[in-house]
Amino acid sequence: MIIAVDVYYEENQAKSVGVMFQSWEDSKPLEVIMSYTENPHEYEPGFFYKRELPCIQELLKLTDINQIHTIVVDGYVYLNNEKKPGLGHYVYTDFSEKIPVIGVAKTAFHDNDAFVQKIYRGNSSKPLYITSIGMELAVAAGHIQRMYGEYRFPHLLKLLDKHTKEARL
């Protein structure tokens, strides 16, 4: 199973969402899971993972982690050409370097092209920036390229974004 994860912050709370699916070409998720974290870590420039990782850890407790073969994060695995670790790297090391992680970012980072592959989807002239760990970069980029949807951002990742930003019920 594959899980794409994202976190959204409001005042003193973080909402984490995971969209679980079986195949890269799936048009519908198998399941959407959510968790809430009160008083998440404050944002520190250059240390985004300190805020996001604990929220993702809580979310993944709702899964059978042994059934997950890939985690997709909104962001980067590496932040620069010297392999400064990004959120995806910390997620990978948190799970004993056993579950490959793919980072999907919408914007480019300065001095970050050595470990990034740009992909173009649909008719968009703007790329997605793919990074990976535990999996060859070209394979990771191919997976995201094949995801269902005709637009720049794959359908299930757009669904993830929508669920993440919805108000708590």
PDB file of N, CA, C and O in Angstrom, residues 110-161:
ATOM      1  N   HIS A 110      16.316  26.942  -3.977  1.00  0.00           N
ATOM      2  CA  HIS A 110      17.597  27.449  -4.460  1.00  0.00           C
ATOM      3  C   HIS A 110      18.693  26.414  -4.186  1.00  0.00           C
ATOM      4  O   HIS A 110      18.695  25.777  -3.134  1.00  0.00           O
ATOM      5  N   ASP A 111      19.604  26.238  -5.122  1.00  0.00           N
ATOM      6  CA  ASP A 111      20.745  25.323  -4.954  1.00  0.00           C
ATOM      7  C   ASP A 111      20.289  23.886  -4.682  1.00  0.00           C
ATOM      8  O   ASP A 111      20.824  23.192  -3.833  1.00  0.00           O
ATOM      9  N   ASN A 112      19.257  23.462  -5.416  1.00  0.00           N
ATOM     10  CA  ASN A 112      18.743  22.115  -5.204  1.00  0.00           C
ATOM     11  C   ASN A 112      18.325  21.522  -6.546  1.00  0.00           C
ATOM     12  O   ASN A 112      17.151  21.523  -6.896  1.00  0.00           O
ATOM     13  N   ASP A 113      19.323  21.028  -7.292  1.00  0.00           N
ATOM     14  CA  ASP A 113      18.969  20.381  -8.550  1.00  0.00           C
ATOM     15  C   ASP A 113      19.674  19.040  -8.742  1.00  0.00           C
ATOM     16  O   ASP A 113      19.287  18.248  -9.587  1.00  0.00           O
ATOM     17  N   ALA A 114      20.671  18.752  -7.940  1.00  0.00           N
ATOM     18  CA  ALA A 114      21.445  17.512  -8.109  1.00  0.00           C
ATOM     19  C   ALA A 114      20.629  16.269  -7.763  1.00  0.00           C
ATOM     20  O   ALA A 114      20.843  15.210  -8.360  1.00  0.00           O
ATOM     21  N   PHE A 115      19.691  16.367  -6.833  1.00  0.00           N
ATOM     22  CA  PHE A 115      18.926  15.201  -6.387  1.00  0.00           C
ATOM     23  C   PHE A 115      17.435  15.396  -6.596  1.00  0.00           C
ATOM     24  O   PHE A 115      16.615  14.855  -5.861  1.00  0.00           O
ATOM     25  N   VAL A 116      17.106  16.203  -7.596  1.00  0.00           N
ATOM     26  CA  VAL A 116      15.718  16.524  -7.919  1.00  0.00           C
ATOM     27  C   VAL A 116      15.471  16.175  -9.378  1.00  0.00           C
ATOM     28  O   VAL A 116      16.312  16.439 -10.242  1.00  0.00           O
ATOM     29  N   GLN A 117      14.317  15.596  -9.655  1.00  0.00           N
ATOM     30  CA  GLN A 117      13.905  15.393 -11.040  1.00  0.00           C
ATOM     31  C   GLN A 117      12.602  16.141 -11.254  1.00  0.00           C
ATOM     32  O   GLN A 117      11.642  15.971 -10.501  1.00  0.00           O
ATOM     33  N   LYS A 118      12.589  16.985 -12.266  1.00  0.00           N
ATOM     34  CA  LYS A 118      11.371  17.715 -12.631  1.00  0.00           C
ATOM     35  C   LYS A 118      10.511  16.821 -13.508  1.00  0.00           C
ATOM     36  O   LYS A 118      11.034  16.137 -14.399  1.00  0.00           O
ATOM     37  N   ILE A 119       9.208  16.842 -13.253  1.00  0.00           N
ATOM     38  CA  ILE A 119       8.288  16.157 -14.158  1.00  0.00           C
ATOM     39  C   ILE A 119       7.193  17.145 -14.564  1.00  0.00           C
ATOM     40  O   ILE A 119       6.848  18.053 -13.801  1.00  0.00           O
ATOM     41  N   TYR A 120       6.707  16.959 -15.754  1.00  0.00           N
ATOM     42  CA  TYR A 120       5.628  17.795 -16.283  1.00  0.00           C
ATOM     43  C   TYR A 120       4.435  16.889 -16.543  1.00  0.00           C
ATOM     44  O   TYR A 120       4.572  15.841 -17.177  1.00  0.00           O
ATOM     45  N   ARG A 121       3.298  17.286 -16.023  1.00  0.00           N
ATOM     46  CA  ARG A 121       2.075  16.502 -16.184  1.00  0.00           C
ATOM     47  C   ARG A 121       1.023  17.363 -16.862  1.00  0.00           C
ATOM     48  O   ARG A 121       0.992  18.574 -16.689  1.00  0.00           O
ATOM     49  N   GLY A 122       0.136  16.694 -17.600  1.00  0.00           N
ATOM     50  CA  GLY A 122      -0.935  17.411 -18.267  1.00  0.00           C
ATOM     51  C   GLY A 122      -0.365  18.428 -19.235  1.00  0.00           C
ATOM     52  O   GLY A 122       0.673  18.204 -19.852  1.00  0.00           O
ATOM     53  N   ASN A 123      -1.045  19.554 -19.330  1.00  0.00           N
ATOM     54  CA  ASN A 123      -0.598  20.624 -20.227  1.00  0.00           C
ATOM     55  C   ASN A 123       0.191  21.699 -19.489  1.00  0.00           C
ATOM     56  O   ASN A 123       0.456  22.757 -20.047  1.00  0.00           O
ATOM     57  N   SER A 124       0.560  21.430 -18.255  1.00  0.00           N
ATOM     58  CA  SER A 124       1.231  22.440 -17.448  1.00  0.00           C
ATOM     59  C   SER A 124       2.661  22.677 -17.926  1.00  0.00           C
ATOM     60  O   SER A 124       3.394  21.741 -18.256  1.00  0.00           O
ATOM     61  N   SER A 125       3.046  23.935 -17.918  1.00  0.00           N
ATOM     62  CA  SER A 125       4.437  24.282 -18.226  1.00  0.00           C
ATOM     63  C   SER A 125       5.246  24.396 -16.932  1.00  0.00           C
ATOM     64  O   SER A 125       6.441  24.644 -16.976  1.00  0.00           O
ATOM     65  N   LYS A 126       4.566  24.217 -15.789  1.00  0.00           N
ATOM     66  CA  LYS A 126       5.246  24.255 -14.492  1.00  0.00           C
ATOM     67  C   LYS A 126       5.495  22.820 -14.028  1.00  0.00           C
ATOM     68  O   LYS A 126       4.581  22.006 -14.023  1.00  0.00           O
ATOM     69  N   PRO A 127       6.712  22.529 -13.613  1.00  0.00           N
ATOM     70  CA  PRO A 127       7.009  21.154 -13.180  1.00  0.00           C
ATOM     71  C   PRO A 127       6.615  20.889 -11.728  1.00  0.00           C
ATOM     72  O   PRO A 127       6.367  21.809 -10.949  1.00  0.00           O
ATOM     73  N   LEU A 128       6.604  19.608 -11.394  1.00  0.00           N
ATOM     74  CA  LEU A 128       6.626  19.156 -10.010  1.00  0.00           C
ATOM     75  C   LEU A 128       8.062  18.743  -9.758  1.00  0.00           C
ATOM     76  O   LEU A 128       8.746  18.254 -10.667  1.00  0.00           O
ATOM     77  N   TYR A 129       8.542  18.922  -8.543  1.00  0.00           N
ATOM     78  CA  TYR A 129       9.916  18.621  -8.179  1.00  0.00           C
ATOM     79  C   TYR A 129       9.910  17.355  -7.321  1.00  0.00           C
ATOM     80  O   TYR A 129       9.373  17.357  -6.216  1.00  0.00           O
ATOM     81  N   ILE A 130      10.506  16.302  -7.843  1.00  0.00           N
ATOM     82  CA  ILE A 130      10.477  14.991  -7.203  1.00  0.00           C
ATOM     83  C   ILE A 130      11.845  14.687  -6.599  1.00  0.00           C
ATOM     84  O   ILE A 130      12.879  14.870  -7.243  1.00  0.00           O
ATOM     85  N   THR A 131      11.824  14.223  -5.348  1.00  0.00           N
ATOM     86  CA  THR A 131      13.020  13.734  -4.676  1.00  0.00           C
ATOM     87  C   THR A 131      12.661  12.391  -4.050  1.00  0.00           C
ATOM     88  O   THR A 131      11.485  12.076  -3.878  1.00  0.00           O
ATOM     89  N   SER A 132      13.668  11.595  -3.743  1.00  0.00           N
ATOM     90  CA  SER A 132      13.366  10.290  -3.152  1.00  0.00           C
ATOM     91  C   SER A 132      14.535   9.778  -2.329  1.00  0.00           C
ATOM     92  O   SER A 132      15.669  10.214  -2.492  1.00  0.00           O
ATOM     93  N   ILE A 133      14.191   8.819  -1.481  1.00  0.00           N
ATOM     94  CA  ILE A 133      15.180   8.106  -0.697  1.00  0.00           C
ATOM     95  C   ILE A 133      14.657   6.687  -0.503  1.00  0.00           C
ATOM     96  O   ILE A 133      13.460   6.476  -0.304  1.00  0.00           O
ATOM     97  N   GLY A 134      15.555   5.706  -0.642  1.00  0.00           N
ATOM     98  CA  GLY A 134      15.147   4.313  -0.547  1.00  0.00           C
ATOM     99  C   GLY A 134      14.612   3.776  -1.861  1.00  0.00           C
ATOM    100  O   GLY A 134      14.165   2.632  -1.933  1.00  0.00           O
ATOM    101  N   MET A 135      14.654   4.612  -2.885  1.00  0.00           N
ATOM    102  CA  MET A 135      14.154   4.270  -4.214  1.00  0.00           C
ATOM    103  C   MET A 135      14.889   5.145  -5.225  1.00  0.00           C
ATOM    104  O   MET A 135      15.157   6.317  -4.945  1.00  0.00           O
ATOM    105  N   GLU A 136      15.226   4.576  -6.356  1.00  0.00           N
ATOM    106  CA  GLU A 136      15.878   5.363  -7.411  1.00  0.00           C
ATOM    107  C   GLU A 136      15.009   6.567  -7.783  1.00  0.00           C
ATOM    108  O   GLU A 136      13.785   6.438  -7.905  1.00  0.00           O
ATOM    109  N   LEU A 137      15.656   7.714  -7.970  1.00  0.00           N
ATOM    110  CA  LEU A 137      14.932   8.944  -8.290  1.00  0.00           C
ATOM    111  C   LEU A 137      14.107   8.796  -9.569  1.00  0.00           C
ATOM    112  O   LEU A 137      12.948   9.222  -9.621  1.00  0.00           O
ATOM    113  N   ALA A 138      14.653   8.184 -10.597  1.00  0.00           N
ATOM    114  CA  ALA A 138      13.915   8.019 -11.856  1.00  0.00           C
ATOM    115  C   ALA A 138      12.676   7.150 -11.664  1.00  0.00           C
ATOM    116  O   ALA A 138      11.622   7.404 -12.268  1.00  0.00           O
ATOM    117  N   VAL A 139      12.771   6.146 -10.813  1.00  0.00           N
ATOM    118  CA  VAL A 139      11.620   5.279 -10.526  1.00  0.00           C
ATOM    119  C   VAL A 139      10.554   6.082  -9.782  1.00  0.00           C
ATOM    120  O   VAL A 139       9.361   6.024 -10.113  1.00  0.00           O
ATOM    121  N   ALA A 140      10.980   6.842  -8.776  1.00  0.00           N
ATOM    122  CA  ALA A 140      10.052   7.679  -8.010  1.00  0.00           C
ATOM    123  C   ALA A 140       9.336   8.674  -8.922  1.00  0.00           C
ATOM    124  O   ALA A 140       8.112   8.828  -8.857  1.00  0.00           O
ATOM    125  N   ALA A 141      10.099   9.342  -9.780  1.00  0.00           N
ATOM    126  CA  ALA A 141       9.501  10.309 -10.708  1.00  0.00           C
ATOM    127  C   ALA A 141       8.518   9.623 -11.649  1.00  0.00           C
ATOM    128  O   ALA A 141       7.441  10.164 -11.938  1.00  0.00           O
ATOM    129  N   GLY A 142       8.855   8.419 -12.092  1.00  0.00           N
ATOM    130  CA  GLY A 142       7.950   7.658 -12.951  1.00  0.00           C
ATOM    131  C   GLY A 142       6.649   7.322 -12.247  1.00  0.00           C
ATOM    132  O   GLY A 142       5.571   7.371 -12.853  1.00  0.00           O
ATOM    133  N   HIS A 143       6.722   6.987 -10.970  1.00  0.00           N
ATOM    134  CA  HIS A 143       5.506   6.700 -10.199  1.00  0.00           C
ATOM    135  C   HIS A 143       4.590   7.923 -10.151  1.00  0.00           C
ATOM    136  O   HIS A 143       3.380   7.813 -10.399  1.00  0.00           O
ATOM    137  N   ILE A 144       5.143   9.072  -9.838  1.00  0.00           N
ATOM    138  CA  ILE A 144       4.327  10.289  -9.736  1.00  0.00           C
ATOM    139  C   ILE A 144       3.808  10.688 -11.115  1.00  0.00           C
ATOM    140  O   ILE A 144       2.653  11.102 -11.260  1.00  0.00           O
ATOM    141  N   GLN A 145       4.619  10.501 -12.131  1.00  0.00           N
ATOM    142  CA  GLN A 145       4.196  10.808 -13.505  1.00  0.00           C
ATOM    143  C   GLN A 145       2.970   9.967 -13.898  1.00  0.00           C
ATOM    144  O   GLN A 145       2.064  10.459 -14.560  1.00  0.00           O
ATOM    145  N   ARG A 146       2.947   8.696 -13.475  1.00  0.00           N
ATOM    146  CA  ARG A 146       1.873   7.770 -13.851  1.00  0.00           C
ATOM    147  C   ARG A 146       0.599   7.938 -13.028  1.00  0.00           C
ATOM    148  O   ARG A 146      -0.429   7.334 -13.342  1.00  0.00           O
ATOM    149  N   MET A 147       0.653   8.713 -11.965  1.00  0.00           N
ATOM    150  CA  MET A 147      -0.521   8.846 -11.114  1.00  0.00           C
ATOM    151  C   MET A 147      -1.711   9.373 -11.914  1.00  0.00           C
ATOM    152  O   MET A 147      -1.557  10.154 -12.855  1.00  0.00           O
ATOM    153  N   TYR A 148      -2.881   8.934 -11.503  1.00  0.00           N
ATOM    154  CA  TYR A 148      -4.125   9.296 -12.174  1.00  0.00           C
ATOM    155  C   TYR A 148      -4.355  10.805 -12.120  1.00  0.00           C
ATOM    156  O   TYR A 148      -4.081  11.450 -11.105  1.00  0.00           O
ATOM    157  N   GLY A 149      -4.883  11.327 -13.221  1.00  0.00           N
ATOM    158  CA  GLY A 149      -5.253  12.739 -13.303  1.00  0.00           C
ATOM    159  C   GLY A 149      -4.608  13.393 -14.500  1.00  0.00           C
ATOM    160  O   GLY A 149      -3.490  13.063 -14.878  1.00  0.00           O
ATOM    161  N   GLU A 150      -5.335  14.318 -15.068  1.00  0.00           N
ATOM    162  CA  GLU A 150      -4.868  14.960 -16.302  1.00  0.00           C
ATOM    163  C   GLU A 150      -4.142  16.279 -16.065  1.00  0.00           C
ATOM    164  O   GLU A 150      -3.656  16.894 -17.004  1.00  0.00           O
ATOM    165  N   TYR A 151      -4.060  16.704 -14.822  1.00  0.00           N
ATOM    166  CA  TYR A 151      -3.462  17.995 -14.526  1.00  0.00           C
ATOM    167  C   TYR A 151      -2.072  17.854 -13.913  1.00  0.00           C
ATOM    168  O   TYR A 151      -1.610  16.754 -13.638  1.00  0.00           O
ATOM    169  N   ARG A 152      -1.448  18.997 -13.678  1.00  0.00           N
ATOM    170  CA  ARG A 152      -0.092  19.030 -13.116  1.00  0.00           C
ATOM    171  C   ARG A 152      -0.015  18.229 -11.820  1.00  0.00           C
ATOM    172  O   ARG A 152       0.894  17.445 -11.613  1.00  0.00           O
ATOM    173  N   PHE A 153      -0.968  18.448 -10.948  1.00  0.00           N
ATOM    174  CA  PHE A 153      -0.973  17.797  -9.646  1.00  0.00           C
ATOM    175  C   PHE A 153      -1.855  16.560  -9.720  1.00  0.00           C
ATOM    176  O   PHE A 153      -3.028  16.657 -10.081  1.00  0.00           O
ATOM    177  N   PRO A 154      -1.326  15.371  -9.416  1.00  0.00           N
ATOM    178  CA  PRO A 154      -2.119  14.141  -9.510  1.00  0.00           C
ATOM    179  C   PRO A 154      -3.400  14.210  -8.673  1.00  0.00           C
ATOM    180  O   PRO A 154      -3.441  14.849  -7.614  1.00  0.00           O
ATOM    181  N   HIS A 155      -4.426  13.545  -9.134  1.00  0.00           N
ATOM    182  CA  HIS A 155      -5.750  13.578  -8.510  1.00  0.00           C
ATOM    183  C   HIS A 155      -5.715  13.223  -7.017  1.00  0.00           C
ATOM    184  O   HIS A 155      -6.309  13.924  -6.194  1.00  0.00           O
ATOM    185  N   LEU A 156      -5.051  12.133  -6.648  1.00  0.00           N
ATOM    186  CA  LEU A 156      -5.053  11.729  -5.237  1.00  0.00           C
ATOM    187  C   LEU A 156      -4.277  12.709  -4.353  1.00  0.00           C
ATOM    188  O   LEU A 156      -4.616  12.894  -3.184  1.00  0.00           O
ATOM    189  N   LEU A 157      -3.263  13.359  -4.897  1.00  0.00           N
ATOM    190  CA  LEU A 157      -2.536  14.370  -4.121  1.00  0.00           C
ATOM    191  C   LEU A 157      -3.385  15.638  -3.974  1.00  0.00           C
ATOM    192  O   LEU A 157      -3.348  16.304  -2.944  1.00  0.00           O
ATOM    193  N   LYS A 158      -4.187  15.943  -4.982  1.00  0.00           N
ATOM    194  CA  LYS A 158      -5.118  17.068  -4.900  1.00  0.00           C
ATOM    195  C   LYS A 158      -6.204  16.764  -3.866  1.00  0.00           C
ATOM    196  O   LYS A 158      -6.596  17.624  -3.075  1.00  0.00           O
ATOM    197  N   LEU A 159      -6.672  15.522  -3.851  1.00  0.00           N
ATOM    198  CA  LEU A 159      -7.655  15.083  -2.858  1.00  0.00           C
ATOM    199  C   LEU A 159      -7.070  15.191  -1.448  1.00  0.00           C
ATOM    200  O   LEU A 159      -7.740  15.647  -0.517  1.00  0.00           O
ATOM    201  N   LEU A 160      -5.827  14.789  -1.287  1.00  0.00           N
ATOM    202  CA  LEU A 160      -5.135  14.902  -0.007  1.00  0.00           C
ATOM    203  C   LEU A 160      -5.118  16.354   0.453  1.00  0.00           C
ATOM    204  O   LEU A 160      -5.461  16.668   1.596  1.00  0.00           O
ATOM    205  N   ASP A 161      -4.742  17.240  -0.427  1.00  0.00           N
ATOM    206  CA  ASP A 161      -4.679  18.666  -0.117  1.00  0.00           C
ATOM    207  C   ASP A 161      -6.052  19.185   0.311  1.00  0.00           C
ATOM    208  O   ASP A 161      -6.180  19.923   1.294  1.00  0.00           O
TER     209      ASP A 161
END
